[in-house]
Every structure is written in structure tokens, then in C-alpha cells.
mmCIF file of C-alpha atoms and ligand atoms in Angstrom:
data_model
loop_
_atom_site.group_PDB
_atom_site.id
_atom_site.type_symbol
_atom_site.label_atom_id
_atom_site.label_comp_id
_atom_site.label_asym_id
_atom_site.label_seq_id
_atom_site.Cartn_x
_atom_site.Cartn_y
_atom_site.Cartn_z
ATOM 1 C CA MET A 1 80.710 111.980 113.763
ATOM 2 C CA SER A 2 78.356 111.654 117.312
ATOM 3 C CA GLU A 3 74.951 110.652 115.495
ATOM 4 C CA ALA A 4 77.268 107.745 113.487
ATOM 5 C CA GLY A 5 79.152 106.310 117.216
ATOM 6 C CA GLY A 6 82.384 108.129 116.870
ATOM 7 C CA LEU A 7 83.186 110.765 119.579
ATOM 8 C CA GLY A 8 82.340 114.509 117.302
ATOM 9 C CA THR A 9 85.266 116.603 118.562
ATOM 10 C CA LEU A 10 84.295 120.386 118.647
ATOM 11 C CA SER A 11 88.244 122.102 117.976
ATOM 12 C CA SER A 12 88.865 125.560 119.417
ATOM 13 C CA PRO A 13 88.035 129.030 118.205
ATOM 14 C CA THR A 14 91.651 130.640 116.045
ATOM 15 C CA ALA A 15 91.017 133.523 118.051
ATOM 16 C CA SER A 16 92.503 133.359 121.318
ATOM 17 C CA GLY A 17 91.591 133.754 124.664
ATOM 18 C CA ALA A 18 89.594 136.823 123.271
ATOM 19 C CA ALA A 19 86.059 137.434 124.328
ATOM 20 C CA ASP A 20 85.050 136.598 120.167
ATOM 21 C CA GLY A 21 87.053 132.833 120.029
ATOM 22 C CA ALA A 22 84.753 132.762 123.345
ATOM 23 C CA ARG A 23 81.872 133.593 122.342
ATOM 24 C CA GLU A 24 83.038 131.496 118.837
ATOM 25 C CA LEU A 25 82.592 128.019 120.876
ATOM 26 C CA ARG A 26 79.646 129.077 122.934
ATOM 27 C CA ALA A 27 77.514 129.142 119.733
ATOM 28 C CA ALA A 28 79.495 125.877 118.130
ATOM 29 C CA ILE A 29 78.616 123.915 121.664
ATOM 30 C CA ASP A 30 75.361 125.042 121.288
ATOM 31 C CA GLU A 31 75.044 124.228 117.722
ATOM 32 C CA CYS A 32 76.640 120.603 117.960
ATOM 33 C CA ALA A 33 74.011 120.089 121.531
ATOM 34 C CA GLY A 34 71.306 120.971 118.761
ATOM 35 C CA LEU A 35 72.497 118.304 115.740
ATOM 36 C CA THR A 36 72.676 115.149 117.974
ATOM 37 C CA SER A 37 71.808 113.861 120.957
ATOM 38 C CA ARG A 38 74.571 111.762 121.555
ATOM 39 C CA PRO A 39 77.934 112.682 123.194
ATOM 40 C CA PHE A 40 80.549 115.093 121.870
ATOM 41 C CA ALA A 41 83.987 116.909 123.468
ATOM 42 C CA VAL A 42 85.648 119.749 122.713
ATOM 43 C CA ASN A 43 89.861 120.235 121.993
ATOM 44 C CA ILE A 44 91.387 122.735 123.886
ATOM 45 C CA PRO A 45 95.369 123.965 122.817
ATOM 46 C CA VAL A 46 97.208 123.977 126.376
ATOM 47 C CA ASP A 47 97.935 127.955 126.194
ATOM 48 C CA ASP A 48 102.206 127.300 126.133
ATOM 49 C CA ARG A 49 102.816 130.888 126.521
ATOM 50 C CA GLY A 50 103.701 131.134 129.857
ATOM 51 C CA HIS A 51 100.534 132.760 131.006
ATOM 52 C CA ASP A 52 99.555 132.385 134.378
ATOM 53 C CA PRO A 53 97.149 129.211 134.000
ATOM 54 C CA ALA A 54 94.198 131.462 135.139
ATOM 55 C CA GLN A 55 94.395 134.107 132.754
ATOM 56 C CA SER A 56 95.031 131.859 130.028
ATOM 57 C CA PHE A 57 92.989 131.239 126.789
ATOM 58 C CA THR A 58 93.959 127.289 127.793
ATOM 59 C CA ARG A 59 91.211 128.585 131.147
ATOM 60 C CA THR A 60 89.018 131.073 129.346
ATOM 61 C CA PHE A 61 87.541 128.185 126.562
ATOM 62 C CA LEU A 62 87.127 125.477 129.862
ATOM 63 C CA GLU A 63 85.136 127.922 131.503
ATOM 64 C CA VAL A 64 83.158 128.248 128.791
ATOM 65 C CA VAL A 65 82.797 124.090 128.273
ATOM 66 C CA PHE A 66 81.617 124.142 132.213
ATOM 67 C CA GLN A 67 79.192 126.983 131.783
ATOM 68 C CA ALA A 68 77.704 125.808 128.833
ATOM 69 C CA ARG A 69 77.394 121.891 130.234
ATOM 70 C CA ALA A 70 75.936 124.488 133.931
ATOM 71 C CA ALA A 71 72.998 126.433 131.672
ATOM 72 C CA ASP A 72 71.499 123.559 129.870
ATOM 73 C CA SER A 73 71.350 119.851 131.608
ATOM 74 C CA ALA A 74 71.149 117.597 127.948
ATOM 75 C CA VAL A 75 74.378 119.354 126.794
ATOM 76 C CA ALA A 76 76.110 118.493 130.457
ATOM 77 C CA SER A 77 74.764 115.623 129.676
ATOM 78 C CA GLN A 78 76.676 115.271 126.277
ATOM 79 C CA LEU A 79 79.445 117.182 126.309
ATOM 80 C CA ARG A 80 81.586 115.250 128.875
ATOM 81 C CA ALA A 81 85.264 115.286 127.298
ATOM 82 C CA ILE A 82 87.882 117.767 126.689
ATOM 83 C CA THR A 83 90.869 117.440 124.706
ATOM 84 C CA THR A 84 94.134 119.060 125.605
ATOM 85 C CA ALA A 85 96.839 119.383 123.329
ATOM 86 C CA ALA A 86 100.266 120.970 122.060
ATOM 87 C CA GLY A 87 101.486 121.523 125.473
ATOM 88 C CA ASP A 88 101.750 119.722 129.221
ATOM 89 C CA PRO A 89 97.731 119.415 130.609
ATOM 90 C CA GLY A 90 98.833 119.773 134.363
ATOM 91 C CA ALA A 91 97.953 123.368 135.144
ATOM 92 C CA TYR A 92 94.384 121.737 133.934
ATOM 93 C CA VAL A 93 94.049 118.299 135.064
ATOM 94 C CA ALA A 94 92.362 118.892 138.651
ATOM 95 C CA VAL A 95 89.759 121.707 137.099
ATOM 96 C CA ILE A 96 88.986 119.783 134.598
ATOM 97 C CA LYS A 97 88.104 116.305 137.044
ATOM 98 C CA ASP A 98 85.992 119.258 139.713
ATOM 99 C CA ASN A 99 83.952 119.645 136.838
ATOM 100 C CA GLU A 100 83.766 115.958 136.207
ATOM 101 C CA LEU A 101 84.476 115.804 132.097
ATOM 102 C CA VAL A 102 86.583 112.848 131.134
ATOM 103 C CA HIS A 103 89.886 114.251 129.924
ATOM 104 C CA GLN A 104 91.572 112.975 127.277
ATOM 105 C CA HIS A 105 94.959 114.880 126.196
ATOM 106 C CA LYS A 106 97.117 114.189 122.908
ATOM 107 C CA VAL A 107 100.644 113.360 122.609
ATOM 108 C CA GLY A 108 103.773 112.508 120.655
ATOM 109 C CA SER A 109 105.496 110.365 122.626
ATOM 110 C CA THR A 110 106.232 108.120 124.727
ATOM 111 C CA ARG A 111 107.926 110.329 127.419
ATOM 112 C CA GLN A 112 104.770 113.163 127.093
ATOM 113 C CA ALA A 113 102.201 110.339 127.994
ATOM 114 C CA CYS A 114 104.073 109.078 131.029
ATOM 115 C CA LYS A 115 104.568 112.715 132.014
ATOM 116 C CA ALA A 116 100.117 113.075 131.155
ATOM 117 C CA GLU A 117 99.882 110.426 133.671
ATOM 118 C CA ALA A 118 101.226 111.434 136.381
ATOM 119 C CA ARG A 119 99.332 114.709 135.872
ATOM 120 C CA GLY A 120 96.495 112.511 136.240
ATOM 121 C CA VAL A 121 94.237 112.606 132.552
ATOM 122 C CA ASP A 122 91.865 110.112 132.208
ATOM 123 C CA VAL A 123 92.547 108.430 128.725
ATOM 124 C CA ILE A 124 96.216 109.504 126.535
ATOM 125 C CA ILE A 125 95.793 110.013 122.864
ATOM 126 C CA ALA A 126 99.108 108.966 121.302
ATOM 127 C CA SER A 127 99.695 110.263 118.074
ATOM 128 C CA GLY A 128 102.421 109.434 115.115
ATOM 129 C CA ALA A 129 104.411 111.530 113.189
ATOM 130 C CA GLU A 130 102.017 111.239 109.991
ATOM 131 C CA MET A 131 99.148 112.927 111.479
ATOM 132 C CA GLY A 132 97.964 116.396 109.810
ATOM 133 C CA GLY A 133 97.533 119.859 111.253
ATOM 134 C CA HIS A 134 100.253 119.851 113.992
ATOM 135 C CA THR A 135 102.373 117.587 114.516
ATOM 136 C CA HIS A 136 105.571 116.930 115.815
ATOM 137 C CA ALA A 137 109.236 118.309 116.382
ATOM 138 C CA ARG A 138 110.742 114.473 117.360
ATOM 139 C CA PRO A 139 108.697 112.416 114.747
ATOM 140 C CA VAL A 140 107.367 109.356 115.762
ATOM 141 C CA HIS A 141 105.355 107.028 114.098
ATOM 142 C CA THR A 142 102.272 105.762 114.789
ATOM 143 C CA VAL A 143 103.899 101.775 114.382
ATOM 144 C CA VAL A 144 105.816 102.112 116.723
ATOM 145 C CA LEU A 145 104.156 104.541 118.576
ATOM 146 C CA GLY A 146 101.331 103.359 119.723
ATOM 147 C CA PRO A 147 102.958 99.748 121.601
ATOM 148 C CA ASN A 148 104.903 101.749 122.972
ATOM 149 C CA VAL A 149 102.622 103.705 124.762
ATOM 150 C CA THR A 150 100.588 101.166 125.253
ATOM 151 C CA GLU A 151 103.549 99.038 127.010
ATOM 152 C CA ALA A 152 104.312 102.769 129.021
ATOM 153 C CA VAL A 153 100.517 104.025 130.534
ATOM 154 C CA ASP A 154 98.359 102.352 132.719
ATOM 155 C CA VAL A 155 95.238 104.362 131.465
ATOM 156 C CA PRO A 156 93.524 103.459 128.026
ATOM 157 C CA VAL A 157 95.061 104.941 125.036
ATOM 158 C CA VAL A 158 93.060 106.016 122.088
ATOM 159 C CA LEU A 159 95.703 105.845 118.490
ATOM 160 C CA SER A 160 96.194 108.000 116.133
ATOM 161 C CA GLY A 161 97.838 109.793 113.040
ATOM 162 C CA GLY A 162 97.813 107.380 109.708
ATOM 163 C CA PHE A 163 94.612 106.230 110.087
ATOM 164 C CA ARG A 164 91.677 105.518 107.171
ATOM 165 C CA ASP A 165 89.967 102.736 107.673
ATOM 166 C CA GLY A 166 88.204 99.130 109.504
ATOM 167 C CA ARG A 167 92.282 97.541 108.299
ATOM 168 C CA GLY A 168 93.760 100.920 111.205
ATOM 169 C CA LEU A 169 90.983 100.197 113.995
ATOM 170 C CA ALA A 170 92.309 96.635 114.017
ATOM 171 C CA ALA A 171 95.777 97.564 113.815
ATOM 172 C CA ALA A 172 95.311 99.824 116.637
ATOM 173 C CA LEU A 173 93.426 96.910 118.873
ATOM 174 C CA CYS A 174 95.622 94.922 118.473
ATOM 175 C CA PHE A 175 98.620 97.253 120.358
ATOM 176 C CA GLY A 176 96.395 97.551 122.768
ATOM 177 C CA ALA A 177 94.760 101.013 121.779
ATOM 178 C CA GLU A 178 91.630 101.438 123.120
ATOM 179 C CA GLY A 179 90.248 103.175 120.160
ATOM 180 C CA VAL A 180 91.611 105.769 117.013
ATOM 181 C CA ALA A 181 91.390 109.220 116.584
ATOM 182 C CA MET A 182 91.282 110.832 112.943
ATOM 183 C CA GLY A 183 91.194 114.533 110.760
ATOM 184 C CA THR A 184 92.280 113.546 107.732
ATOM 185 C CA ARG A 185 89.822 110.755 106.640
ATOM 186 C CA PHE A 186 86.994 113.045 107.723
ATOM 187 C CA ILE A 187 88.093 116.113 105.689
ATOM 188 C CA ALA A 188 86.654 114.323 102.945
ATOM 189 C CA SER A 189 83.432 113.171 104.166
ATOM 190 C CA ASP A 190 79.894 114.706 103.600
ATOM 191 C CA ALA A 191 80.676 115.975 107.487
ATOM 192 C CA ASN A 192 82.712 118.410 106.242
ATOM 193 C CA THR A 193 80.251 121.291 105.115
ATOM 194 C CA GLU A 194 81.784 123.939 106.108
ATOM 195 C CA TRP A 195 84.993 124.318 104.274
ATOM 196 C CA HIS A 196 84.911 124.729 100.754
ATOM 197 C CA PRO A 197 85.482 121.304 98.303
ATOM 198 C CA ASN A 198 88.364 122.498 96.528
ATOM 199 C CA TYR A 199 89.933 121.341 99.918
ATOM 200 C CA ALA A 200 88.698 118.133 100.056
ATOM 201 C CA ARG A 201 89.493 117.745 96.851
ATOM 202 C CA ALA A 202 93.289 118.403 96.920
ATOM 203 C CA LEU A 203 93.361 115.824 99.267
ATOM 204 C CA LEU A 204 92.078 113.155 97.206
ATOM 205 C CA ASP A 205 94.361 114.445 94.558
ATOM 206 C CA ALA A 206 97.162 114.039 96.935
ATOM 207 C CA GLN A 207 99.319 111.091 95.691
ATOM 208 C CA GLU A 208 102.046 109.564 98.321
ATOM 209 C CA GLY A 209 104.969 111.453 99.540
ATOM 210 C CA ASP A 210 102.786 114.721 98.554
ATOM 211 C CA ASP A 211 102.885 116.153 102.040
ATOM 212 C CA ILE A 212 105.034 117.875 103.459
ATOM 213 C CA THR A 213 105.918 119.449 107.246
ATOM 214 C CA TYR A 214 106.504 123.371 108.237
ATOM 215 C CA PRO A 215 106.504 125.140 111.070
ATOM 216 C CA GLY A 216 102.981 125.604 112.070
ATOM 217 C CA PHE A 217 101.692 127.915 115.395
ATOM 218 C CA PHE A 218 103.493 125.191 117.768
ATOM 219 C CA GLY A 219 105.535 123.810 116.375
ATOM 220 C CA PRO A 220 105.941 121.378 112.581
ATOM 221 C CA VAL A 221 102.838 120.727 110.575
ATOM 222 C CA ARG A 222 102.188 118.152 108.160
ATOM 223 C CA GLY A 223 100.031 119.743 105.362
ATOM 224 C CA LEU A 224 100.224 119.005 100.657
ATOM 225 C CA ARG A 225 103.335 120.690 99.690
ATOM 226 C CA ASN A 226 102.307 123.411 97.372
ATOM 227 C CA HIS A 227 103.288 126.657 95.904
ATOM 228 C CA GLY A 228 101.367 127.846 99.265
ATOM 229 C CA SER A 229 104.052 125.563 101.778
ATOM 230 C CA ASP A 230 106.904 126.860 98.998
ATOM 231 C CA LEU A 231 105.632 130.822 99.547
ATOM 232 C CA LEU A 232 106.120 130.235 103.309
ATOM 233 C CA ALA A 233 109.440 129.379 103.030
ATOM 234 C CA THR A 234 110.558 132.473 101.850
ATOM 235 C CA VAL A 235 108.990 134.720 103.542
ATOM 236 C CA MET A 236 110.842 133.282 105.754
ATOM 237 C CA ASN A 237 114.062 133.482 104.480
ATOM 238 C CA ASP A 238 112.754 136.946 104.046
ATOM 239 C CA GLY A 239 112.439 137.653 107.269
ATOM 240 C CA LEU A 240 108.631 137.897 108.279
ATOM 241 C CA ALA A 241 108.772 136.676 111.669
ATOM 242 C CA GLY A 242 106.368 137.031 114.769
ATOM 243 C CA ALA A 243 102.890 138.309 114.913
ATOM 244 C CA SER A 244 102.664 139.211 111.436
ATOM 245 C CA LEU A 245 103.649 135.609 110.280
ATOM 246 C CA HIS A 246 101.248 133.799 112.692
ATOM 247 C CA GLU A 247 98.776 136.618 110.247
ATOM 248 C CA TRP A 248 100.238 135.451 107.178
ATOM 249 C CA LYS A 249 99.975 131.567 108.135
ATOM 250 C CA LEU A 250 96.414 131.747 109.421
ATOM 251 C CA ALA A 251 95.521 133.863 106.319
ATOM 252 C CA ALA A 252 96.665 131.082 103.838
ATOM 253 C CA MET A 253 94.919 129.191 106.070
ATOM 254 C CA ARG A 254 91.969 130.331 105.639
ATOM 255 C CA LYS A 255 92.661 130.593 101.354
ATOM 256 C CA ALA A 256 92.557 127.137 101.839
ATOM 257 C CA GLN A 257 89.812 126.886 103.931
ATOM 258 C CA ALA A 258 87.216 129.189 103.374
ATOM 259 C CA GLU A 259 88.148 130.601 99.634
ATOM 260 C CA GLY A 260 89.116 126.983 98.048
ATOM 261 C CA ASP A 261 92.706 127.956 97.191
ATOM 262 C CA THR A 262 94.567 124.937 97.417
ATOM 263 C CA VAL A 263 97.537 126.386 95.110
ATOM 264 C CA GLN A 264 98.558 128.784 97.335
ATOM 265 C CA GLY A 265 96.903 128.078 100.338
ATOM 266 C CA LEU A 266 98.174 126.212 102.875
ATOM 267 C CA VAL A 267 96.197 123.105 103.656
ATOM 268 C CA LEU A 268 96.536 121.108 106.234
ATOM 269 C CA ALA A 269 96.547 117.429 106.197
ATOM 270 C CA GLY A 270 97.855 114.098 107.106
ATOM 271 C CA GLN A 271 99.891 112.029 105.076
ATOM 272 C CA VAL A 272 97.049 109.754 104.590
ATOM 273 C CA ALA A 273 95.927 111.649 102.078
ATOM 274 C CA GLY A 274 97.576 110.432 99.459
ATOM 275 C CA ALA A 275 95.728 107.238 99.984
ATOM 276 C CA LEU A 276 92.217 108.973 100.053
ATOM 277 C CA THR A 277 90.090 108.502 96.866
ATOM 278 C CA GLU A 278 86.511 109.210 97.451
ATOM 279 C CA ILE A 279 84.584 112.117 100.156
ATOM 280 C CA VAL A 280 82.664 109.085 102.496
ATOM 281 C CA THR A 281 79.757 109.249 104.225
ATOM 282 C CA VAL A 282 80.120 109.087 107.768
ATOM 283 C CA ALA A 283 77.259 108.050 109.210
ATOM 284 C CA GLU A 284 78.218 104.744 106.640
ATOM 285 C CA PHE A 285 81.673 104.879 106.635
ATOM 286 C CA VAL A 286 82.088 104.573 110.574
ATOM 287 C CA PRO A 287 80.186 101.419 111.591
ATOM 288 C CA GLN A 288 81.351 99.922 108.417
ATOM 289 C CA MET A 289 84.717 101.240 109.693
ATOM 290 C CA THR A 290 83.413 99.072 113.199
ATOM 291 C CA ARG A 291 82.442 96.192 111.010
ATOM 292 C CA ASP A 292 85.254 96.470 109.475
ATOM 293 C CA ALA A 293 87.772 95.949 112.252
ATOM 294 C CA LEU A 294 85.665 93.071 114.034
ATOM 295 C CA GLN A 295 85.490 90.808 110.878
ATOM 296 C CA ILE A 296 89.544 91.307 110.290
ATOM 297 C CA LEU A 297 89.800 90.224 113.907
ATOM 298 C CA ALA A 298 87.676 87.509 113.982
ATOM 299 C CA ASP A 299 89.000 86.460 110.344
ATOM 300 C CA LEU A 300 92.848 86.329 111.519
ATOM 301 C CA ALA A 301 91.871 83.825 114.620
ATOM 302 C CA ARG A 302 90.883 82.273 112.464
ATOM 303 C CA ARG A 303 93.622 82.011 110.036
ATOM 304 C CA LEU A 304 95.795 81.897 112.911
ATOM 305 C CA PRO A 305 95.525 78.808 114.140
ATOM 306 C CA VAL A 306 96.192 76.638 110.636
ATOM 307 C CA ALA A 307 98.691 78.831 109.951
ATOM 308 C CA HIS A 308 100.272 77.938 113.403
ATOM 309 C CA ALA A 309 99.400 74.395 112.025
ATOM 310 C CA THR A 310 100.513 74.482 109.036
ATOM 311 C CA SER A 311 104.664 75.482 110.571
ATOM 312 C CA ALA A 312 104.651 72.714 112.844
ATOM 313 C CA SER A 313 104.052 69.644 110.330
HETATM 314 C C1 FMN B 1 93.004 120.397 109.562
HETATM 315 C C2 FMN B 1 93.465 119.951 110.632
HETATM 316 C C3 FMN B 1 92.975 120.679 111.601
HETATM 317 C C4 FMN B 1 93.514 120.143 113.091
HETATM 318 N N1 FMN B 1 93.863 121.373 113.688
HETATM 319 C C5 FMN B 1 93.540 120.930 115.020
HETATM 320 C C6 FMN B 1 93.254 121.463 116.369
HETATM 321 O O1 FMN B 1 92.799 122.326 116.362
HETATM 322 N N2 FMN B 1 93.453 120.783 117.042
HETATM 323 C C7 FMN B 1 94.383 119.136 117.820
HETATM 324 O O2 FMN B 1 94.183 118.696 118.880
HETATM 325 N N3 FMN B 1 94.176 118.411 116.577
HETATM 326 C C8 FMN B 1 93.756 119.028 115.091
HETATM 327 N N4 FMN B 1 94.789 119.044 114.011
HETATM 328 C C9 FMN B 1 94.625 116.843 114.803
HETATM 329 C C10 FMN B 1 93.838 115.879 114.468
HETATM 330 O O3 FMN B 1 92.593 116.337 115.915
HETATM 331 C C11 FMN B 1 94.208 114.605 114.589
HETATM 332 O O4 FMN B 1 95.489 114.377 116.225
HETATM 333 C C12 FMN B 1 95.467 113.909 112.898
HETATM 334 O O5 FMN B 1 94.110 114.249 111.993
HETATM 335 C C13 FMN B 1 94.976 112.635 113.149
HETATM 336 O O6 FMN B 1 95.800 111.966 111.590
HETATM 337 P P1 FMN B 1 95.258 112.183 110.954
HETATM 338 O O7 FMN B 1 95.371 112.959 110.198
HETATM 339 O O8 FMN B 1 96.697 111.104 109.668
HETATM 340 O O9 FMN B 1 94.191 111.281 110.779
HETATM 341 C C14 FMN B 1 93.938 119.103 113.210
HETATM 342 C C15 FMN B 1 94.205 118.209 111.504
HETATM 343 C C16 FMN B 1 93.900 118.456 110.440
HETATM 344 C C17 FMN B 1 94.324 117.776 109.633
#
């Protein structure tokens, strides 16, 4: 993604806070730095378990980032941004700034955007409820959330949720955003070498309306409606809860991602999955998306005066 001109973003390991998770993240950072000389970011969820922020897994993972940058000046020049998600980022703003990183924070409402801006984050990623993965308890769609947030805050806004091509990028720019953040589209791309090919296949096969939300780890997640999502409802009805339920969900996600069982496993994906028809090559797709957005905006600028003149006459 970074090589193609986007800001490639590493997600955090699921082994939260554990030494294993820290080692896994450090290895991923070093691997990423070896694959591109361009900027990339790391995504770290906010630990919402009410822990002392100094003891949280958020802090553990941030320390991994700081250490990786301190150890290697090339990594320091590339790894320039942190995206926090899924909680109040306030406790981490100062330490991220002190380490001279750009702090992006992901929100799902205008209220959260204003709060994050007041906390001092540098960039807001406003994600509409159609997004894949963890979504929001009070669903606000991207087309509504975008203009709401860009009107409400002064910091740069990146829009997310439901984007698939240059048309969406052009629309996001029209809403006052600086760009878009995409997840689901790139699961069905040549950049996804880690997950079983059946996962991307399931996204391509999905039709409009095939997505559903179900309880995730921080709130609702969006994925495809399948036997796995039905099974989740059944085990919850049967009383599975707490750590056992957590483990069940992780195993069901692994079943889809690693084993390619997209029938019994949980297939996290956004609503846009229903619109995807092909595996794309990131190196071609990302620059083309930018060119398409610019072309659309230029064409609109040419078309609008004509429309105006016609309606006036
Ligand atoms: C399978 C999957 C896993 C995701 N994991 C994370 C994550 O670990 N942290 C995070 O902040 N967002 C995560 N997301 C959300 C994406 O970062 C992004 O906000 C979202 O995919 C954008 O909406 P889209 O799916 O419509 O493009 C995930 C999304 C998907 C589909």
C-alpha cells in the first residue's frame, strides 16, 4: 500500500498486551520497513478495560513503536503515524506527540470527533457504520457523517467506510475530507497474502445485503451473514459469555482467515463487499483511484456551468 502511494497501516496483534503481542508487532514493523522505503503507520486500539493507561496494552504497543523508531533511523523516518481506535485516546496524546508521531484517531460520530480534537489528536478518521470490522453501536452512515465531521472540527479529516474506488474518493473530497481509509476493498487484492484465498472469494461472491452486525470485542462488528454468524447467535443464546465467548470468536475468525472456512468461520467485512467483483493489484489500483477522482472532479467542474446555464435559460 505504501509503495503504491497510500499510507499502509499495520494492525496490532490480537495477543493483547502480552510479551508475545509486543514481539509480533516489532517483527511486523521491521518486516514492513524492509518491504518499503515509504511512510507507514501502526494501528493500536485503545485499551478500554479501565486499566491504568501506563499498564495498558495500548501503552505496551506504543512502546514497541517508540523502540523500533529509536533503534533504526530508517524506521523512524518511515513510521510516522499512529492510528488509535476504539476508545478515548486522551491518555496517549502527549506521549505520541512527544515521540514526534502524527496521531490519527478513528471515530464513528461527530461527538467523538469533537472530543478527540479537544484531546489534541492531529487527524480524525471518521468511519461510517457500513465499514467492515468493528463498527459503531449508533450507526451513522459515511455520507451523513462525512460532512457533519468536516464541519465540526478544524483538524484534517479522513473518511472511511464503504469506499471502493475513485468515485468515493472524489465524494469524500467534496465532503471536505482530505482522503479516504479503506479496509474491505484491499482484502480482495494482491496485497492480501496472509489470509486464505477463500476469504477474498467470499467477499467477491457477496451480494448487496449479505452483511450483518454481531457482537465483537469492543462493540458490534460487521461481517458477512453466514453459518458462522448464525452459530455465534446460537452459542450466545446458550449462555456462552466472557473469556470463553472471546476465545470462540477469535477461533471463528481464525477459521475463516487462516483455514479458509468461510461457511463456519466469521468473515469480517464491510457492506462494500457486496459491490466487489475482482481481485485488484494495489500498485495499479491506488494510483488509478487517484487519477479517477481527479478526472471526475475536473469533469464535474466542466459540466456544472453548463447545467447552471441550461437551468437559468
Ligand atoms: C477484517 C477487518 C479487520 C479490521 N481490523 C481493524 C483493526 O484491527 N483496527 C481498526 O482500527 N480497524 C480495523 N478494521 C477497520 C478498517 O481499518 C477500516 O476502518 C474499515 O475497513 C473501513 O471500512 P471499509 O471496510 O468499508 O473499507 C478492520 C476491517 C476489516 C474488514
